mmCIF file of C-alpha atoms and ligand atoms in Angstrom:
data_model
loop_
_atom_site.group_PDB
_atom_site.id
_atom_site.type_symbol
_atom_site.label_atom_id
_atom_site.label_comp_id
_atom_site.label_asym_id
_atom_site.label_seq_id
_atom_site.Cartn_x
_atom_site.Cartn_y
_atom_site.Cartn_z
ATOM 1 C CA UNK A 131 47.270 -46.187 31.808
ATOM 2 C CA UNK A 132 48.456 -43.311 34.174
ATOM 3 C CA UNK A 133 50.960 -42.189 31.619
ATOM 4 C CA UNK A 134 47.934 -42.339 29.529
ATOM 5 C CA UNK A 135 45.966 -40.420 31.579
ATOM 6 C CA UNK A 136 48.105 -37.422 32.586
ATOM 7 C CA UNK A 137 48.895 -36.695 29.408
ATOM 8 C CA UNK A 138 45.949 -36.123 28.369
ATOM 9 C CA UNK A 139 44.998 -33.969 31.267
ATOM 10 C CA UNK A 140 48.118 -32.170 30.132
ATOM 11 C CA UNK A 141 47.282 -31.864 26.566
ATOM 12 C CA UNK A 142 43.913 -30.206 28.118
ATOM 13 C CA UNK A 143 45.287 -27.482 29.958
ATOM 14 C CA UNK A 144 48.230 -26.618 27.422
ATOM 15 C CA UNK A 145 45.516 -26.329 24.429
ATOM 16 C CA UNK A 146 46.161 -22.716 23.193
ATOM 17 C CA UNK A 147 42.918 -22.111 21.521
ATOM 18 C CA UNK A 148 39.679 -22.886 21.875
ATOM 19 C CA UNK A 149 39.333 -24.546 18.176
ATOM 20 C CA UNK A 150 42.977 -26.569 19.962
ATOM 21 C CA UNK A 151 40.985 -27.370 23.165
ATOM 22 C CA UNK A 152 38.030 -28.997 20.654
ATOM 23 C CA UNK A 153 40.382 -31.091 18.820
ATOM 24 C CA UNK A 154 42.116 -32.371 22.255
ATOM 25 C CA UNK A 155 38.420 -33.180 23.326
ATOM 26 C CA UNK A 156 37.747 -35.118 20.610
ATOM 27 C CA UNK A 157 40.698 -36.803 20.637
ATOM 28 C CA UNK A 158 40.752 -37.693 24.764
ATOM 29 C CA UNK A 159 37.240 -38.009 25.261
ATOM 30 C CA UNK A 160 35.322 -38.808 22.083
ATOM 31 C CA UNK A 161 33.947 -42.295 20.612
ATOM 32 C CA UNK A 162 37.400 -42.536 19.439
ATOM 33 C CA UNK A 163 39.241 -41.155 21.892
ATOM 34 C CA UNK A 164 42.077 -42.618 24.597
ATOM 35 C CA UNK A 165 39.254 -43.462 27.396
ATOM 36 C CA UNK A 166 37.454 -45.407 24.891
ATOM 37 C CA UNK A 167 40.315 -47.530 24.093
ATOM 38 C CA UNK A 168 41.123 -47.756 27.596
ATOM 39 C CA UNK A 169 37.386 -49.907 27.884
ATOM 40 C CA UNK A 170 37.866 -51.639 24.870
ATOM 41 C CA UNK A 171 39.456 -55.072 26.160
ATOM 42 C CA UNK A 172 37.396 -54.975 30.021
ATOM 43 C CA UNK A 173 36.022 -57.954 28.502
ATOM 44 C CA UNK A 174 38.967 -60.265 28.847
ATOM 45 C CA UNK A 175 39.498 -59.504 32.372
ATOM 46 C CA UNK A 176 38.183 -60.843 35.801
ATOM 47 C CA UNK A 177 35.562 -59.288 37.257
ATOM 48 C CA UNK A 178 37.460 -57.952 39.868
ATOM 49 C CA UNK A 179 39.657 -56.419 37.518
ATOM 50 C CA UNK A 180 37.046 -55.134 35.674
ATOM 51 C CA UNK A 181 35.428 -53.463 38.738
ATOM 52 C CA UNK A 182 38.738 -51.897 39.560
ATOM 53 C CA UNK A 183 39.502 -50.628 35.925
ATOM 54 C CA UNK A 184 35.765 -49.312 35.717
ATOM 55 C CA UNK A 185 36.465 -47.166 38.774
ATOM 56 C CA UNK A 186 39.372 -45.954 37.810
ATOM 57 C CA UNK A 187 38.170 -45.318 34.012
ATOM 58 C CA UNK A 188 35.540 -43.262 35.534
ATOM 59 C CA UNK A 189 37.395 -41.099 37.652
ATOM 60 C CA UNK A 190 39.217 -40.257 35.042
ATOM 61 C CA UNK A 191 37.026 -39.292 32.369
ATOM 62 C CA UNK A 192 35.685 -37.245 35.261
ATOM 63 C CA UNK A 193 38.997 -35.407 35.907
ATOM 64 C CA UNK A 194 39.674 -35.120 32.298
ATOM 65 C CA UNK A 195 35.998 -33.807 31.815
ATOM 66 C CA UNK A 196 36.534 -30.787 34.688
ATOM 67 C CA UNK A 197 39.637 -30.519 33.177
ATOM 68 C CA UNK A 198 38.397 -29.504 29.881
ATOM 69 C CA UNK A 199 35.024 -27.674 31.067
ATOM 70 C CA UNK A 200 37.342 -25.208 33.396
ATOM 71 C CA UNK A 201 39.644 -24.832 30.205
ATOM 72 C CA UNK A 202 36.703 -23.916 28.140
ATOM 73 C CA UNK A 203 35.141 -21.420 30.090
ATOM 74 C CA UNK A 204 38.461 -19.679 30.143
ATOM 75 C CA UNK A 205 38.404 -18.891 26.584
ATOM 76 C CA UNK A 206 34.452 -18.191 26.923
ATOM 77 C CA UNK A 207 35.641 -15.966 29.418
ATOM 78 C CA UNK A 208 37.810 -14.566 26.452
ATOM 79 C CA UNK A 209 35.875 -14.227 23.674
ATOM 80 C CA UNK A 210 33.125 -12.974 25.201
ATOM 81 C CA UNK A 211 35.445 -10.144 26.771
ATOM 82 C CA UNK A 212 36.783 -9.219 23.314
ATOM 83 C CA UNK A 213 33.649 -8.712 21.913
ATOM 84 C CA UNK A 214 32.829 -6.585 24.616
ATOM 85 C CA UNK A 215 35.400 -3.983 24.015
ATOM 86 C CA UNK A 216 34.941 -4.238 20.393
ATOM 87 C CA UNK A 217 31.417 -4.334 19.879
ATOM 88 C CA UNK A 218 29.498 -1.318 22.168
ATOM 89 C CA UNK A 219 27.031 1.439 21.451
ATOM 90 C CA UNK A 220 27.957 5.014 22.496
ATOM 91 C CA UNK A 221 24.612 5.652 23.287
ATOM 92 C CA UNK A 222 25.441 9.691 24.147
ATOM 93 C CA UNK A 223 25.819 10.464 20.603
ATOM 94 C CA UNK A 224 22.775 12.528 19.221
ATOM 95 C CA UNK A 225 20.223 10.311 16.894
ATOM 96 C CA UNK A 226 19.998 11.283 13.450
ATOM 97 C CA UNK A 227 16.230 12.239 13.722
ATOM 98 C CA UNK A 228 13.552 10.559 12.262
ATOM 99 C CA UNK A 229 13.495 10.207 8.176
ATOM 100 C CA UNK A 230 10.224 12.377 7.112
ATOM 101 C CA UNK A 231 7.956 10.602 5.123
ATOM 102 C CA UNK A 232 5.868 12.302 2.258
ATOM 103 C CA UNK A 233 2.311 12.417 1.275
ATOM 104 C CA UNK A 234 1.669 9.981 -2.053
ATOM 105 C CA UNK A 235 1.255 12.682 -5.186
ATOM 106 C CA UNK A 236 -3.068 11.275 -4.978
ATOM 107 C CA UNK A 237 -3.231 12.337 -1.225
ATOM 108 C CA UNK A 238 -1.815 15.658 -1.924
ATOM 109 C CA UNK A 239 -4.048 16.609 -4.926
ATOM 110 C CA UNK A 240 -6.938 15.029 -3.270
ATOM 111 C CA UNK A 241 -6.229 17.524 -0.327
ATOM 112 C CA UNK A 242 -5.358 20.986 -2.293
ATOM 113 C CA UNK A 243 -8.759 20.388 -3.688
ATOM 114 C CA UNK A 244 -10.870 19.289 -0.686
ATOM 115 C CA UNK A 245 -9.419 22.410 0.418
ATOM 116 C CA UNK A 246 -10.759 24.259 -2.884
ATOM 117 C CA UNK A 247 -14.354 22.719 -2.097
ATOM 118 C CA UNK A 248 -14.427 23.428 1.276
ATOM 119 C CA UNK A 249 -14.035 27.281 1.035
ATOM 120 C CA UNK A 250 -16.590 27.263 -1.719
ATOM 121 C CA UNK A 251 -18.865 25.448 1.313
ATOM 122 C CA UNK A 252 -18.881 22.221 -0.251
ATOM 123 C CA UNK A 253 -18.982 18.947 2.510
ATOM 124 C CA UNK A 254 -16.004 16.153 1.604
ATOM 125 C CA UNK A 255 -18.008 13.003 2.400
ATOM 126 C CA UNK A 256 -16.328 9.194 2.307
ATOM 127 C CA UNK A 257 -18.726 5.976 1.301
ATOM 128 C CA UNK A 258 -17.912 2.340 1.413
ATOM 129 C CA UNK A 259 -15.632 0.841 -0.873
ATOM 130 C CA UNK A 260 -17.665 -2.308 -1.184
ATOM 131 C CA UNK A 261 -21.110 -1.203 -2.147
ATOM 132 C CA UNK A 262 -24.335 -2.340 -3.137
ATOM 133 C CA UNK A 263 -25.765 -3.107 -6.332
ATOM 134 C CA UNK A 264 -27.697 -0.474 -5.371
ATOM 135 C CA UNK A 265 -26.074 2.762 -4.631
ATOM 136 C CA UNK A 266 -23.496 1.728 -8.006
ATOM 137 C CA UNK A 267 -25.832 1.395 -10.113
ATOM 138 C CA UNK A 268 -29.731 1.152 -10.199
ATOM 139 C CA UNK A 269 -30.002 4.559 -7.455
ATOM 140 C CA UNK A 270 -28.026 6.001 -10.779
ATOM 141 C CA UNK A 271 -30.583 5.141 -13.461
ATOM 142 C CA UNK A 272 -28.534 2.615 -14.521
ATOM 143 C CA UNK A 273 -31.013 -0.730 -14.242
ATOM 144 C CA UNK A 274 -30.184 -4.004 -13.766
ATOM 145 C CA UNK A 275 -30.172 -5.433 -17.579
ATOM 146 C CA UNK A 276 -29.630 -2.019 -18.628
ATOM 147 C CA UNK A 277 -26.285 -2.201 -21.625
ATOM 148 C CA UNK A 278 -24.938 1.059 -19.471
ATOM 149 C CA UNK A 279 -23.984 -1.486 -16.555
ATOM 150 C CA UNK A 280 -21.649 -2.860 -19.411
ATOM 151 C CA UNK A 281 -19.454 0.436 -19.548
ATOM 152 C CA UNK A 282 -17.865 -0.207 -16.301
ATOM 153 C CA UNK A 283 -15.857 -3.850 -15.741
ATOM 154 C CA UNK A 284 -17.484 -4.885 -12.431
ATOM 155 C CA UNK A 285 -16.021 -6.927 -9.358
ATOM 156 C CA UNK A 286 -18.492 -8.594 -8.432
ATOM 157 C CA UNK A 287 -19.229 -10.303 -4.601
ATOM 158 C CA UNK A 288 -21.533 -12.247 -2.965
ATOM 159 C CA UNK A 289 -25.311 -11.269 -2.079
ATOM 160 C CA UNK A 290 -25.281 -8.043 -4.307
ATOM 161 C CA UNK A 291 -22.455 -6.768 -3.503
ATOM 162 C CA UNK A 292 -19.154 -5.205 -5.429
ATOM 163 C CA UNK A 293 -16.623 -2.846 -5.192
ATOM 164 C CA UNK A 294 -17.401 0.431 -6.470
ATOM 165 C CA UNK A 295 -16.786 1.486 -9.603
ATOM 166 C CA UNK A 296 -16.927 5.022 -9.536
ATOM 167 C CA UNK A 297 -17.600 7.544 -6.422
ATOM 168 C CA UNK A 298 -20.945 8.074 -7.878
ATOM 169 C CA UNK A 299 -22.700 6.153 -5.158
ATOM 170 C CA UNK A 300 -21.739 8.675 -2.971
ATOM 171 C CA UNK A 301 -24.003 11.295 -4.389
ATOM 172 C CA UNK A 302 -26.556 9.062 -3.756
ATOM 173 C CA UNK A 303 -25.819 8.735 0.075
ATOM 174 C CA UNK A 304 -25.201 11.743 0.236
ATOM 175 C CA UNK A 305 -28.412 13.028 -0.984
ATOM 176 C CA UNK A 306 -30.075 10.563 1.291
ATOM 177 C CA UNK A 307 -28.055 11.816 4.393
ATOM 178 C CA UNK A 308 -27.992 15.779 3.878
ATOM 179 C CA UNK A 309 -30.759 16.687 1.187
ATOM 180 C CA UNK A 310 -31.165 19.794 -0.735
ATOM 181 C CA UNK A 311 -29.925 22.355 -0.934
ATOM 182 C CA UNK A 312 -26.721 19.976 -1.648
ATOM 183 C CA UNK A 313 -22.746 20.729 -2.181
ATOM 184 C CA UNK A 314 -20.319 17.969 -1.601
ATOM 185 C CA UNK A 315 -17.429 16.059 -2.851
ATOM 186 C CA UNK A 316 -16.293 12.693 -2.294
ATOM 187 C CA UNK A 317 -12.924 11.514 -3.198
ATOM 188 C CA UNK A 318 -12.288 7.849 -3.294
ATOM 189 C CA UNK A 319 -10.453 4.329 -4.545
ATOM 190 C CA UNK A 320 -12.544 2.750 -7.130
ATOM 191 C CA UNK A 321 -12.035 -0.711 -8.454
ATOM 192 C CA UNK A 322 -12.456 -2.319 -12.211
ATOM 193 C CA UNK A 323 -12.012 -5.733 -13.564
ATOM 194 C CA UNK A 324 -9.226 -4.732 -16.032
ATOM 195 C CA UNK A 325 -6.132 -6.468 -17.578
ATOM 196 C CA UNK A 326 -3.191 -3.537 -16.342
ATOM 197 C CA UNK A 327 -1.350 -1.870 -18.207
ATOM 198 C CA UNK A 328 0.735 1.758 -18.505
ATOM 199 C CA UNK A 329 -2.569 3.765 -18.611
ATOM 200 C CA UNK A 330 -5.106 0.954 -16.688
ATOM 201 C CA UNK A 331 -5.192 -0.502 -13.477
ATOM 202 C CA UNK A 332 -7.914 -1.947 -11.381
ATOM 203 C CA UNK A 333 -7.897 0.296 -8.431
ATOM 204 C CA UNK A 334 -7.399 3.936 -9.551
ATOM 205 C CA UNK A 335 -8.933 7.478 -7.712
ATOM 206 C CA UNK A 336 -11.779 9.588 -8.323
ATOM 207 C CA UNK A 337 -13.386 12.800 -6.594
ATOM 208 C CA UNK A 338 -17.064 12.854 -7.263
ATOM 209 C CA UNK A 339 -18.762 16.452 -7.019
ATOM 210 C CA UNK A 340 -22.368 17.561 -6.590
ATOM 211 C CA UNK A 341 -24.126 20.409 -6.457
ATOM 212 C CA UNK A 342 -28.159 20.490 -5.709
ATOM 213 C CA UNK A 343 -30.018 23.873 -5.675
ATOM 214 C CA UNK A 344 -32.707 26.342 -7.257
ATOM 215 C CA UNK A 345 -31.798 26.894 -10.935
ATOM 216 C CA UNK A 346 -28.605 25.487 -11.295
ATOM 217 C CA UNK A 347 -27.699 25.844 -15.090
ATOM 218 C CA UNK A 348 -24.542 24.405 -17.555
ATOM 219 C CA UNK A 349 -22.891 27.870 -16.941
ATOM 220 C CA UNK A 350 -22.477 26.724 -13.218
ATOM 221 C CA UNK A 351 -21.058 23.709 -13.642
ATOM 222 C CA UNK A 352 -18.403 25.590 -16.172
ATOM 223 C CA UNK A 353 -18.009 27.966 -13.764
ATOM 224 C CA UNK A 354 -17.040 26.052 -10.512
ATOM 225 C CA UNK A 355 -14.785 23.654 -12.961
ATOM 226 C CA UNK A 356 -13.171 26.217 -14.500
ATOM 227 C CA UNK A 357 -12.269 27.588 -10.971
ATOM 228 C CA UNK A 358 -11.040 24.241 -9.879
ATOM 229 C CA UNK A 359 -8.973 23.744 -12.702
ATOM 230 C CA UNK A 360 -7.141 27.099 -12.616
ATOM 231 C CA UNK A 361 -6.233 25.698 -9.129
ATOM 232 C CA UNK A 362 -5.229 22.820 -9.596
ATOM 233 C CA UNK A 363 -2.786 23.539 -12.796
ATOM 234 C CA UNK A 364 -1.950 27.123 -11.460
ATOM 235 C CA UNK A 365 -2.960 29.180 -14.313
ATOM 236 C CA UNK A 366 -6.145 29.866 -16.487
ATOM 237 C CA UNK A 367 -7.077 27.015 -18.700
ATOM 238 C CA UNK A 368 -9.541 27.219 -21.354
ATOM 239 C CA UNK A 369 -12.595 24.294 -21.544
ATOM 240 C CA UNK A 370 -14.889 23.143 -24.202
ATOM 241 C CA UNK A 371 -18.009 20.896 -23.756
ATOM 242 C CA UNK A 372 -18.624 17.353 -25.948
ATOM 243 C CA UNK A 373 -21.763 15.941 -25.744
ATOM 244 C CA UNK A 374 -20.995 12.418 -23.292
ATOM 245 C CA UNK A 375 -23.488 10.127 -22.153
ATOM 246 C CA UNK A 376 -23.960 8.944 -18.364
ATOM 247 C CA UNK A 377 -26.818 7.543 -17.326
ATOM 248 C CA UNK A 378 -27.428 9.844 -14.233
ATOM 249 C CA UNK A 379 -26.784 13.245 -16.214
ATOM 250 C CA UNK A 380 -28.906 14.914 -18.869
ATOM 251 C CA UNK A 381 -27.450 16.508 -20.727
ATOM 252 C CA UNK A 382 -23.849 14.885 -20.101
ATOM 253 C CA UNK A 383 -20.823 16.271 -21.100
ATOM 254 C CA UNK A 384 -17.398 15.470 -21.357
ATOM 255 C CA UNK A 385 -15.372 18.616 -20.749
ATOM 256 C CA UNK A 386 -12.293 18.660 -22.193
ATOM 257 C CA UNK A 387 -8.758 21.480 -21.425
ATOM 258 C CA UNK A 388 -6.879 23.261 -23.828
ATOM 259 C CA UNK A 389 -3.604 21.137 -23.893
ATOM 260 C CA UNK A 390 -1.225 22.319 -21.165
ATOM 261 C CA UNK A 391 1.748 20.937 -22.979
ATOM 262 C CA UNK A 392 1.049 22.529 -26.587
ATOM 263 C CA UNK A 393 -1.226 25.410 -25.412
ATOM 264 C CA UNK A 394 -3.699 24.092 -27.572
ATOM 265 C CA UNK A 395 -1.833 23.558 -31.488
ATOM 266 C CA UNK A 396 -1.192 20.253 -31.103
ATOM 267 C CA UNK A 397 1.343 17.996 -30.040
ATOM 268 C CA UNK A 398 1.730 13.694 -29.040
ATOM 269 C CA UNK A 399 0.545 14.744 -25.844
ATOM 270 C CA UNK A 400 -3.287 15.724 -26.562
ATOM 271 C CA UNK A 401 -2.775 13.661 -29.725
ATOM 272 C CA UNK A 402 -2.389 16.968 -32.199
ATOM 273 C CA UNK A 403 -5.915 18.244 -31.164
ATOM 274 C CA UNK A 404 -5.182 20.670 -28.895
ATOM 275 C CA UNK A 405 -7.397 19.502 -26.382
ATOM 276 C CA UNK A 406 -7.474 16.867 -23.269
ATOM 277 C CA UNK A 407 -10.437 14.863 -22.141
ATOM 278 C CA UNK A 408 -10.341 15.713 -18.366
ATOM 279 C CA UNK A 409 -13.755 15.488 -16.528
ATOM 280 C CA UNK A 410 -16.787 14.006 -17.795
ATOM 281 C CA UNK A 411 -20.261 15.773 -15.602
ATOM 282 C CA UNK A 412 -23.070 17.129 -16.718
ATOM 283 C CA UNK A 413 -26.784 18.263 -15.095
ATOM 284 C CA UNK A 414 -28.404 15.576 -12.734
ATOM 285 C CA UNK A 415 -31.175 13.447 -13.833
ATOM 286 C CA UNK A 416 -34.177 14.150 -12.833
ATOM 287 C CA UNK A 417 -34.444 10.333 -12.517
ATOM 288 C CA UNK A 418 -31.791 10.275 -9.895
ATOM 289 C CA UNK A 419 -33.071 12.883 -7.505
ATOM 290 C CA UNK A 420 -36.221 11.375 -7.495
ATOM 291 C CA UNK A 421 -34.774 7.708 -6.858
ATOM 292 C CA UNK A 422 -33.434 9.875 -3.360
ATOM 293 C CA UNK A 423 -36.473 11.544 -3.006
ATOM 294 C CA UNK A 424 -35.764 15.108 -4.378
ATOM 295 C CA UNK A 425 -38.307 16.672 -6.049
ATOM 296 C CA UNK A 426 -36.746 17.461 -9.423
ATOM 297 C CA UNK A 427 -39.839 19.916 -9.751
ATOM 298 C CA UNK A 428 -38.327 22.319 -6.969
ATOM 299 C CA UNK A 429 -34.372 21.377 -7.193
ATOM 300 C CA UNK A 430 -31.725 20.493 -9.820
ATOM 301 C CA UNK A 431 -28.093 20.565 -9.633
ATOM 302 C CA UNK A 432 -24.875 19.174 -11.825
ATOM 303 C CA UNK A 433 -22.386 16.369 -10.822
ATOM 304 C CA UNK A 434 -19.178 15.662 -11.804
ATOM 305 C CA UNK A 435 -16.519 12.782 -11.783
ATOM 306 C CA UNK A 436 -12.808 14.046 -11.775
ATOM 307 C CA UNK A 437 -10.302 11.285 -12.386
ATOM 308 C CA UNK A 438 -7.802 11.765 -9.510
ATOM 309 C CA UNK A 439 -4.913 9.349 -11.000
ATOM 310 C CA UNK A 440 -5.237 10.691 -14.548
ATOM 311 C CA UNK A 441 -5.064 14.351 -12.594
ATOM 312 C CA UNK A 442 -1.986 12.945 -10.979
ATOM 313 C CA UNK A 443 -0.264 11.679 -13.997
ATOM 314 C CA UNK A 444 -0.927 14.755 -16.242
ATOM 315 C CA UNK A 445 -0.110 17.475 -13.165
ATOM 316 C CA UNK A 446 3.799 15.405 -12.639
ATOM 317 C CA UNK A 447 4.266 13.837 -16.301
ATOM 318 C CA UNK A 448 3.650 10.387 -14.997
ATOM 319 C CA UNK A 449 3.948 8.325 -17.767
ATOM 320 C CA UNK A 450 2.737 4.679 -16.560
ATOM 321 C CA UNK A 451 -0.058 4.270 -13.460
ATOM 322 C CA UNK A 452 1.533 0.963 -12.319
ATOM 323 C CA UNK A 453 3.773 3.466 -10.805
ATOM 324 C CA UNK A 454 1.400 4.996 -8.795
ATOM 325 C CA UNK A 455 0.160 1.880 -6.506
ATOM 326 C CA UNK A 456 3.811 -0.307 -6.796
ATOM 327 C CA UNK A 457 4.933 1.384 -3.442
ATOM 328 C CA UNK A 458 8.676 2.002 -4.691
ATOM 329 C CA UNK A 459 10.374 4.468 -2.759
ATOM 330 C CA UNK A 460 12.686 5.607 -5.677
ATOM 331 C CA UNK A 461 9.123 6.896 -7.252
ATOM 332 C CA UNK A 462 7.418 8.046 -4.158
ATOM 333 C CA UNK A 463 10.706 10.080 -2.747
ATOM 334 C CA UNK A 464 10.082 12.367 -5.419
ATOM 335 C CA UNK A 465 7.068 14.355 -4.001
HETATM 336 N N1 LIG B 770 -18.965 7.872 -12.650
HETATM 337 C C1 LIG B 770 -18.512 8.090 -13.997
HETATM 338 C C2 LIG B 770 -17.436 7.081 -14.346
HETATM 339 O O1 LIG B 770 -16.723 6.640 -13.487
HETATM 340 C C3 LIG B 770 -17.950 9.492 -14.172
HETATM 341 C C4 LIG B 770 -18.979 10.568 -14.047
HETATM 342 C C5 LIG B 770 -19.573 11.034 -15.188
HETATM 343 C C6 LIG B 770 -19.340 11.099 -12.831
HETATM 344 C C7 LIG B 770 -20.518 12.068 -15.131
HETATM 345 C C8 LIG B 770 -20.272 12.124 -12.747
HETATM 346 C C9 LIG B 770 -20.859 12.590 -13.909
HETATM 347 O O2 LIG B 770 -20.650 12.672 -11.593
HETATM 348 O O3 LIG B 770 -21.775 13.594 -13.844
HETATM 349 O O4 LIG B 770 -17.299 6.728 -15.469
#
């Protein structure tokens, strides 16, 4: 048994490796191992022999087991030493910087032309995302029943609530908060209950526009669009009117840009017309002043409803709007 015994011990302290130092354990001291057999026929002896044999079974697993823990810390001791002179951190050497970011292509048309607005003394004003029935629709001559609720797919919540369709609700708060005389924009997400696809998603952007004064006529309106287009494409553009109905404009129009692409004799772009449906506006109904308590008598102005992520697609040649919200870097790197 003392044969036994010290060579184990010396099979312990000779192990070369750690992964050798395992296998010895499992061998010495494991279920299987050389102290188990040692206690495997106590049963056939006398008690006094058994007493004795315990003891000395004991002691032994206790030498062997300081034996091995003293081994193993050794080439703890080891490893952990090699990974220290392998694995550091020069933490002198300069740091690359941080990685600028961009601005999304929306934010950075939305801002050239709060810009625009603002040095023409127009307010930028934000509204609520979730609105009332209210403010989307009924403050906009557009009753409850009424088949013009029907042109816009609605999300709607609980206790007359929804998410807005369109800015338009801002002109409404707007007129209630400032009053006439009146300029202001109000860019904005906007929600509809639409299957998606390349040109339709159900959160897009649009910058609503209003102007409320003495004698504000069509010509007006085609001037300060005209002067936000040139700015936003960079050169001159010509614009036509089409009759368009909304129901908080009278007349309505939908104005329309000689196509950029073709300059106006026709290509797949503006589908061989010549011209692009850009902006629908028109002059405020009288209706809708009054709902805010503007006396249509004394004041009228014209309102307009640009459609940031169609601006944002035709201004870069974006040719699906999934693009637009999917958050892919490969995309969004590019501006
Ligand atoms: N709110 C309308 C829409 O989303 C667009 C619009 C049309 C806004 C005419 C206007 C306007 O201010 O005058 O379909």
């Amino acid at each position: 048994m003392h044969e036994l015994l010290d060579s184990a011990l010396a099979r312990i302290e000779s192990a070369a490796s750690a992964e050798e130092l395992e296998a010895v354990r499992v061998e010495v001291l494991g279920r299987k191992g050389v102290l188990q057999a040692l206690s495997k026929d106590m049963g056939k002896l006398s008690p006094e022999e058994r007493a004795a044999r315990g003891k000395l079974i004991n002691t032994a697993k206790q030498a062997l087991e300081t034996a091995y823990e003293s081994c193993k810390a050794v080439f703890e001791n080891a490893a952990l030493a090699r990974r220290l002179e392998s694995e550091w951190l020069d933490l002198t050497v300069p740091s690359p910087g941080p990685r600028p970011g961009s601005l999304h292509p929306i934010t950075q048309i939305q801002w050239e032309i709060e810009d625009l607005f603002r040095s023409l003394g127009f307010s930028v004003l934000d509204g609520p995302e979730v609105e009332t029935e209210y403010y989307n629709f009924d403050a906009l001559n557009i009753p409850k029943d009424h088949p013009a609720r029907d042109m816009q797919d609605t999300f709607w919540l609980e206790g007359g609530h929804l998410l807005r369709t369109h800015t338009s609700p801002v002109q409404v708060r707007g007129m209630e908060k400032l009053g006439p005389p009146l300029r202001m924009i109000a860019p904005g997400r906007v929600f509809r209950n639409e299957s998606v696809d390349a040109s339709h998603e159900h959160t897009f952007y649009q910058l609503e526009g209003m102007m409320i004064d003495r004698n504000v006529s069509v010509g007006n309106l085609i001037y300060f669009m005209k002067t936000l287009l040139t700015a936003i494409f960079k050169r001159e553009v010509a614009v036509r009117l089409r009759p368009g109905f909304f129901p908080f404009v009278e007349p309505g129009f939908e104005l329309d840009i000689q196509c950029l692409i073709c300059g106006g004799t026709g290509c797949p772009v503006c589908k061989q017309s010549g011209w692009v449906e850009l902006l629908p506006c028109g002059l405020i109904n009288p209706h809708v002043l009054r709902a805010s308590g503007i006396d249509p008598g004394e004041w009228n102005g014209f309102a307009f409803g640009l459609g940031l992520t169609r601006l944002v697609m035709m201004r870069y040649a974006i040719d699906d709007i999934r693009w637009l919200q999917s958050g892919d870097l490969r995309f969004l790197q590019q501006f």
